[in-house]
């Protein structure tokens, strides 16, 4: 339900809060986590290949398209028509996983490949968020 | 100098942002209720899909050619459009968003500071692709009309690769000579037919017309267009979109309507949409058209309409809704399976300039409507509405091929393989 955030006044005024002059805007997670709001998108991680950098199945990733990927960045790429999250090795043209069970994947000429953005933050819900659960 | 930045087949491109497997593939987007093809990308056009044809006529062709057909996902387009416009806005001190996928920029006060407009235009194109994953074309010219023409050239004439700056007179002429007169901004089909009759078929020929003659034989608008084609600034932002003379809200129905109550609800819903639009541009209407019909593809196509004259021009949802309910019997026949219905507000005039009648006092309540609009603006559209619209909309839009709302719903976030 949406509540109108205006308090009702009943004629009794009381005392003005001595802190009223010092009120600041509440802290916003957007401000902390999203540097380029128009160039960023959110997505959901699926799989365990990145768990050694702390990205687990079901985490929310913030992908920033404004940033240019540097060697060693965690990125989201379009690899043959699929969004994948990997660590990029620009020198050897490799997509590295962060889990011993997965081998590096090299990007060939014939592959369809483009970097979609840099994963600048990842968010884990230690208790599931009702917004993300069906 | 002005720029026009315009996305290439915007709806289709939006659908490809979060579906990398659809990039470079033919995509078409269908209108409300999956009725008509409203957008087709280059690959779809190459596969032989024309725009504005009923979907059922090309369904087999789509399947054969592997064309991806989708319902229109307006929630996604609106969000991506807003982000794209913000990115484009960084490139000039003044911006005017002209439509969901087009934006004008003005470099008037900073032109010498930008040393090369072409490099700047290429940067816009590159940045929008990098940050929004949407392909755009950029046209730059010394007037809004020329910017629009440059944009058209950037898209259509090979060799420009999405960026066209009209700087020299020679280059301007070369482009105008290649452009049919009907493609010029503000020249509609009827006007272009008339111009063809007097031997004007290309934009270059129109530009060569003496401006005085254009006004004498046609109207002042054409004179302004002629002057703009020659590099003389006549059009400004706020004039770029004049108030609409009439406002229609129509739709084909998701599920056919056969009973009078459902027809009333659907018509009242459209009356509400049209009235809100009229208030937004500060207009009131003197007469209204109410119409309802079955499909032209039905065995016996029928259509009914009713005209309402208001004694006092109005923009009040309450008054317009009441009038719709009054004329309802004129458009309802039992046994007809209604497919397309709508309401049109015609004879619109600026609310500021209404001449009131000595014998009819205005009955609308502007303060009420202002509150009504503000509530809907603040708490989401249709947070408050006329009860005549009904609560259950069985006839609402059908969108069978709808893609997820990737950027506006938590449950629809795109998935990434780790």
PDB file of N, CA and C in Angstrom, chain A residues 65-120:
ATOM      1  N   UNK A  65      28.366   0.615 -17.773  1.00  0.00           N
ATOM      2  CA  UNK A  65      28.843   0.619 -19.161  1.00  0.00           C
ATOM      3  C   UNK A  65      29.750   1.823 -19.443  1.00  0.00           C
ATOM      4  N   UNK A  66      29.727   2.805 -18.546  1.00  0.00           N
ATOM      5  CA  UNK A  66      30.562   3.983 -18.763  1.00  0.00           C
ATOM      6  C   UNK A  66      32.043   3.644 -18.575  1.00  0.00           C
ATOM      7  N   UNK A  67      32.319   2.764 -17.630  1.00  0.00           N
ATOM      8  CA  UNK A  67      33.705   2.391 -17.339  1.00  0.00           C
ATOM      9  C   UNK A  67      34.298   1.586 -18.501  1.00  0.00           C
ATOM     10  N   UNK A  68      35.576   1.789 -18.751  1.00  0.00           N
ATOM     11  CA  UNK A  68      36.259   0.976 -19.755  1.00  0.00           C
ATOM     12  C   UNK A  68      36.987  -0.156 -19.026  1.00  0.00           C
ATOM     13  N   UNK A  69      36.812  -1.362 -19.548  1.00  0.00           N
ATOM     14  CA  UNK A  69      37.369  -2.530 -18.859  1.00  0.00           C
ATOM     15  C   UNK A  69      38.888  -2.527 -18.912  1.00  0.00           C
ATOM     16  N   UNK A  70      39.503  -2.768 -17.757  1.00  0.00           N
ATOM     17  CA  UNK A  70      40.968  -2.887 -17.708  1.00  0.00           C
ATOM     18  C   UNK A  70      41.319  -4.333 -17.401  1.00  0.00           C
ATOM     19  N   UNK A  71      42.556  -4.671 -17.622  1.00  0.00           N
ATOM     20  CA  UNK A  71      43.001  -6.026 -17.353  1.00  0.00           C
ATOM     21  C   UNK A  71      42.699  -6.411 -15.903  1.00  0.00           C
ATOM     22  N   UNK A  72      42.044  -7.562 -15.715  1.00  0.00           N
ATOM     23  CA  UNK A  72      41.771  -8.017 -14.361  1.00  0.00           C
ATOM     24  C   UNK A  72      40.430  -7.570 -13.815  1.00  0.00           C
ATOM     25  N   UNK A  73      39.670  -6.788 -14.580  1.00  0.00           N
ATOM     26  CA  UNK A  73      38.350  -6.365 -14.122  1.00  0.00           C
ATOM     27  C   UNK A  73      37.359  -7.525 -14.201  1.00  0.00           C
ATOM     28  N   UNK A  74      36.366  -7.467 -13.316  1.00  0.00           N
ATOM     29  CA  UNK A  74      35.231  -8.373 -13.452  1.00  0.00           C
ATOM     30  C   UNK A  74      34.257  -7.700 -14.413  1.00  0.00           C
ATOM     31  N   UNK A  75      33.914  -8.393 -15.458  1.00  0.00           N
ATOM     32  CA  UNK A  75      33.078  -7.774 -16.499  1.00  0.00           C
ATOM     33  C   UNK A  75      31.853  -8.641 -16.817  1.00  0.00           C
ATOM     34  N   UNK A  76      30.886  -7.998 -17.467  1.00  0.00           N
ATOM     35  CA  UNK A  76      29.813  -8.755 -18.106  1.00  0.00           C
ATOM     36  C   UNK A  76      30.021  -8.598 -19.611  1.00  0.00           C
ATOM     37  N   UNK A  77      30.027  -9.727 -20.314  1.00  0.00           N
ATOM     38  CA  UNK A  77      30.256  -9.680 -21.759  1.00  0.00           C
ATOM     39  C   UNK A  77      29.153 -10.430 -22.472  1.00  0.00           C
ATOM     40  N   UNK A  78      28.975 -10.056 -23.727  1.00  0.00           N
ATOM     41  CA  UNK A  78      28.121 -10.832 -24.612  1.00  0.00           C
ATOM     42  C   UNK A  78      29.033 -11.822 -25.306  1.00  0.00           C
ATOM     43  N   UNK A  79      28.946 -13.096 -24.921  1.00  0.00           N
ATOM     44  CA  UNK A  79      29.793 -14.120 -25.512  1.00  0.00           C
ATOM     45  C   UNK A  79      28.885 -15.069 -26.293  1.00  0.00           C
ATOM     46  N   UNK A  80      28.939 -14.956 -27.602  1.00  0.00           N
ATOM     47  CA  UNK A  80      28.096 -15.753 -28.490  1.00  0.00           C
ATOM     48  C   UNK A  80      26.620 -15.713 -28.102  1.00  0.00           C
ATOM     49  N   UNK A  81      26.145 -14.490 -27.862  1.00  0.00           N
ATOM     50  CA  UNK A  81      24.713 -14.318 -27.618  1.00  0.00           C
ATOM     51  C   UNK A  81      24.263 -14.611 -26.206  1.00  0.00           C
ATOM     52  N   UNK A  82      25.202 -14.757 -25.281  1.00  0.00           N
ATOM     53  CA  UNK A  82      24.855 -15.034 -23.890  1.00  0.00           C
ATOM     54  C   UNK A  82      25.593 -14.037 -22.996  1.00  0.00           C
ATOM     55  N   UNK A  83      24.892 -13.492 -22.009  1.00  0.00           N
ATOM     56  CA  UNK A  83      25.570 -12.627 -21.043  1.00  0.00           C
ATOM     57  C   UNK A  83      26.363 -13.498 -20.070  1.00  0.00           C
ATOM     58  N   UNK A  84      27.682 -13.258 -19.974  1.00  0.00           N
ATOM     59  CA  UNK A  84      28.496 -14.000 -19.014  1.00  0.00           C
ATOM     60  C   UNK A  84      29.244 -13.017 -18.127  1.00  0.00           C
ATOM     61  N   UNK A  85      29.495 -13.442 -16.899  1.00  0.00           N
ATOM     62  CA  UNK A  85      30.276 -12.634 -15.970  1.00  0.00           C
ATOM     63  C   UNK A  85      31.599 -13.347 -15.740  1.00  0.00           C
ATOM     64  N   UNK A  86      32.706 -12.699 -16.099  1.00  0.00           N
ATOM     65  CA  UNK A  86      34.033 -13.317 -15.946  1.00  0.00           C
ATOM     66  C   UNK A  86      35.055 -12.241 -15.593  1.00  0.00           C
ATOM     67  N   UNK A  87      36.247 -12.721 -15.277  1.00  0.00           N
ATOM     68  CA  UNK A  87      37.371 -11.825 -15.080  1.00  0.00           C
ATOM     69  C   UNK A  87      38.095 -11.737 -16.414  1.00  0.00           C
ATOM     70  N   UNK A  88      38.424 -10.515 -16.854  1.00  0.00           N
ATOM     71  CA  UNK A  88      39.001 -10.437 -18.198  1.00  0.00           C
ATOM     72  C   UNK A  88      40.519 -10.303 -18.148  1.00  0.00           C
ATOM     73  N   UNK A  89      41.154 -11.081 -19.022  1.00  0.00           N
ATOM     74  CA  UNK A  89      42.598 -10.986 -19.206  1.00  0.00           C
ATOM     75  C   UNK A  89      42.796 -10.404 -20.596  1.00  0.00           C
ATOM     76  N   UNK A  90      43.012  -9.083 -20.658  1.00  0.00           N
ATOM     77  CA  UNK A  90      43.047  -8.432 -21.972  1.00  0.00           C
ATOM     78  C   UNK A  90      44.304  -8.798 -22.747  1.00  0.00           C
ATOM     79  N   UNK A  91      45.385  -9.151 -22.014  1.00  0.00           N
ATOM     80  CA  UNK A  91      46.627  -9.435 -22.722  1.00  0.00           C
ATOM     81  C   UNK A  91      46.576 -10.758 -23.463  1.00  0.00           C
ATOM     82  N   UNK A  92      45.971 -11.761 -22.825  1.00  0.00           N
ATOM     83  CA  UNK A  92      45.950 -13.077 -23.478  1.00  0.00           C
ATOM     84  C   UNK A  92      44.588 -13.388 -24.106  1.00  0.00           C
ATOM     85  N   UNK A  93      43.697 -12.393 -24.132  1.00  0.00           N
ATOM     86  CA  UNK A  93      42.339 -12.560 -24.657  1.00  0.00           C
ATOM     87  C   UNK A  93      41.649 -13.752 -24.015  1.00  0.00           C
ATOM     88  N   UNK A  94      41.642 -13.771 -22.684  1.00  0.00           N
ATOM     89  CA  UNK A  94      41.041 -14.894 -21.963  1.00  0.00           C
ATOM     90  C   UNK A  94      39.913 -14.408 -21.066  1.00  0.00           C
ATOM     91  N   UNK A  95      38.921 -15.278 -20.886  1.00  0.00           N
ATOM     92  CA  UNK A  95      37.903 -15.047 -19.873  1.00  0.00           C
ATOM     93  C   UNK A  95      38.191 -16.014 -18.729  1.00  0.00           C
ATOM     94  N   UNK A  96      38.515 -15.466 -17.572  1.00  0.00           N
ATOM     95  CA  UNK A  96      38.923 -16.306 -16.454  1.00  0.00           C
ATOM     96  C   UNK A  96      37.781 -16.474 -15.467  1.00  0.00           C
ATOM     97  N   UNK A  97      37.638 -17.682 -14.964  1.00  0.00           N
ATOM     98  CA  UNK A  97      36.686 -17.921 -13.882  1.00  0.00           C
ATOM     99  C   UNK A  97      37.412 -17.787 -12.562  1.00  0.00           C
ATOM    100  N   UNK A  98      36.672 -17.633 -11.513  1.00  0.00           N
ATOM    101  CA  UNK A  98      37.271 -17.551 -10.187  1.00  0.00           C
ATOM    102  C   UNK A  98      36.775 -18.714  -9.357  1.00  0.00           C
ATOM    103  N   UNK A  99      37.102 -19.913  -9.831  1.00  0.00           N
ATOM    104  CA  UNK A  99      36.719 -21.139  -9.161  1.00  0.00           C
ATOM    105  C   UNK A  99      37.576 -22.205  -9.811  1.00  0.00           C
ATOM    106  N   UNK A 100      38.283 -23.010  -8.970  1.00  0.00           N
ATOM    107  CA  UNK A 100      39.251 -23.970  -9.509  1.00  0.00           C
ATOM    108  C   UNK A 100      38.636 -24.952 -10.499  1.00  0.00           C
ATOM    109  N   UNK A 101      37.343 -25.160 -10.374  1.00  0.00           N
ATOM    110  CA  UNK A 101      36.726 -26.180 -11.212  1.00  0.00           C
ATOM    111  C   UNK A 101      36.504 -25.727 -12.658  1.00  0.00           C
ATOM    112  N   UNK A 102      36.723 -24.432 -12.941  1.00  0.00           N
ATOM    113  CA  UNK A 102      36.439 -23.951 -14.298  1.00  0.00           C
ATOM    114  C   UNK A 102      37.724 -23.534 -15.002  1.00  0.00           C
ATOM    115  N   UNK A 103      37.844 -23.925 -16.271  1.00  0.00           N
ATOM    116  CA  UNK A 103      39.009 -23.576 -17.064  1.00  0.00           C
ATOM    117  C   UNK A 103      38.831 -22.194 -17.698  1.00  0.00           C
ATOM    118  N   UNK A 104      39.950 -21.512 -17.980  1.00  0.00           N
ATOM    119  CA  UNK A 104      39.827 -20.259 -18.725  1.00  0.00           C
ATOM    120  C   UNK A 104      39.289 -20.522 -20.132  1.00  0.00           C
ATOM    121  N   UNK A 105      38.583 -19.531 -20.669  1.00  0.00           N
ATOM    122  CA  UNK A 105      38.033 -19.644 -22.026  1.00  0.00           C
ATOM    123  C   UNK A 105      38.716 -18.590 -22.876  1.00  0.00           C
ATOM    124  N   UNK A 106      39.264 -18.998 -24.027  1.00  0.00           N
ATOM    125  CA  UNK A 106      39.880 -17.970 -24.866  1.00  0.00           C
ATOM    126  C   UNK A 106      38.869 -17.479 -25.902  1.00  0.00           C
ATOM    127  N   UNK A 107      38.999 -16.198 -26.225  1.00  0.00           N
ATOM    128  CA  UNK A 107      38.081 -15.569 -27.175  1.00  0.00           C
ATOM    129  C   UNK A 107      38.728 -15.584 -28.554  1.00  0.00           C
ATOM    130  N   UNK A 108      38.070 -16.252 -29.487  1.00  0.00           N
ATOM    131  CA  UNK A 108      38.627 -16.363 -30.839  1.00  0.00           C
ATOM    132  C   UNK A 108      38.010 -15.350 -31.773  1.00  0.00           C
ATOM    133  N   UNK A 109      38.610 -15.251 -32.956  1.00  0.00           N
ATOM    134  CA  UNK A 109      38.122 -14.340 -33.993  1.00  0.00           C
ATOM    135  C   UNK A 109      36.672 -14.629 -34.339  1.00  0.00           C
ATOM    136  N   UNK A 110      36.353 -15.933 -34.426  1.00  0.00           N
ATOM    137  CA  UNK A 110      35.023 -16.315 -34.902  1.00  0.00           C
ATOM    138  C   UNK A 110      33.960 -16.190 -33.813  1.00  0.00           C
ATOM    139  N   UNK A 111      34.379 -15.949 -32.576  1.00  0.00           N
ATOM    140  CA  UNK A 111      33.389 -15.784 -31.508  1.00  0.00           C
ATOM    141  C   UNK A 111      32.723 -14.427 -31.623  1.00  0.00           C
ATOM    142  N   UNK A 112      31.443 -14.389 -31.259  1.00  0.00           N
ATOM    143  CA  UNK A 112      30.782 -13.097 -31.140  1.00  0.00           C
ATOM    144  C   UNK A 112      31.074 -12.625 -29.723  1.00  0.00           C
ATOM    145  N   UNK A 113      31.781 -11.508 -29.633  1.00  0.00           N
ATOM    146  CA  UNK A 113      32.191 -11.086 -28.303  1.00  0.00           C
ATOM    147  C   UNK A 113      32.181  -9.575 -28.183  1.00  0.00           C
ATOM    148  N   UNK A 114      31.545  -9.074 -27.134  1.00  0.00           N
ATOM    149  CA  UNK A 114      31.669  -7.650 -26.828  1.00  0.00           C
ATOM    150  C   UNK A 114      31.536  -7.468 -25.323  1.00  0.00           C
ATOM    151  N   UNK A 115      32.299  -6.530 -24.791  1.00  0.00           N
ATOM    152  CA  UNK A 115      32.208  -6.256 -23.355  1.00  0.00           C
ATOM    153  C   UNK A 115      30.992  -5.370 -23.125  1.00  0.00           C
ATOM    154  N   UNK A 116      30.086  -5.791 -22.260  1.00  0.00           N
ATOM    155  CA  UNK A 116      28.861  -5.021 -22.002  1.00  0.00           C
ATOM    156  C   UNK A 116      29.067  -3.996 -20.896  1.00  0.00           C
ATOM    157  N   UNK A 117      29.996  -4.263 -20.020  1.00  0.00           N
ATOM    158  CA  UNK A 117      30.229  -3.309 -18.949  1.00  0.00           C
ATOM    159  C   UNK A 117      31.071  -3.923 -17.851  1.00  0.00           C
ATOM    160  N   UNK A 118      31.483  -3.076 -16.923  1.00  0.00           N
ATOM    161  CA  UNK A 118      32.319  -3.524 -15.814  1.00  0.00           C
ATOM    162  C   UNK A 118      31.430  -3.743 -14.598  1.00  0.00           C
ATOM    163  N   UNK A 119      31.592  -4.885 -13.942  1.00  0.00           N
ATOM    164  CA  UNK A 119      30.854  -5.133 -12.701  1.00  0.00           C
ATOM    165  C   UNK A 119      31.540  -4.319 -11.614  1.00  0.00           C
ATOM    166  N   UNK A 120      30.904  -3.217 -11.202  1.00  0.00           N
ATOM    167  CA  UNK A 120      31.556  -2.350 -10.220  1.00  0.00           C
ATOM    168  C   UNK A 120      31.197  -2.738  -8.798  1.00  0.00           C
TER     169      UNK A 120
END
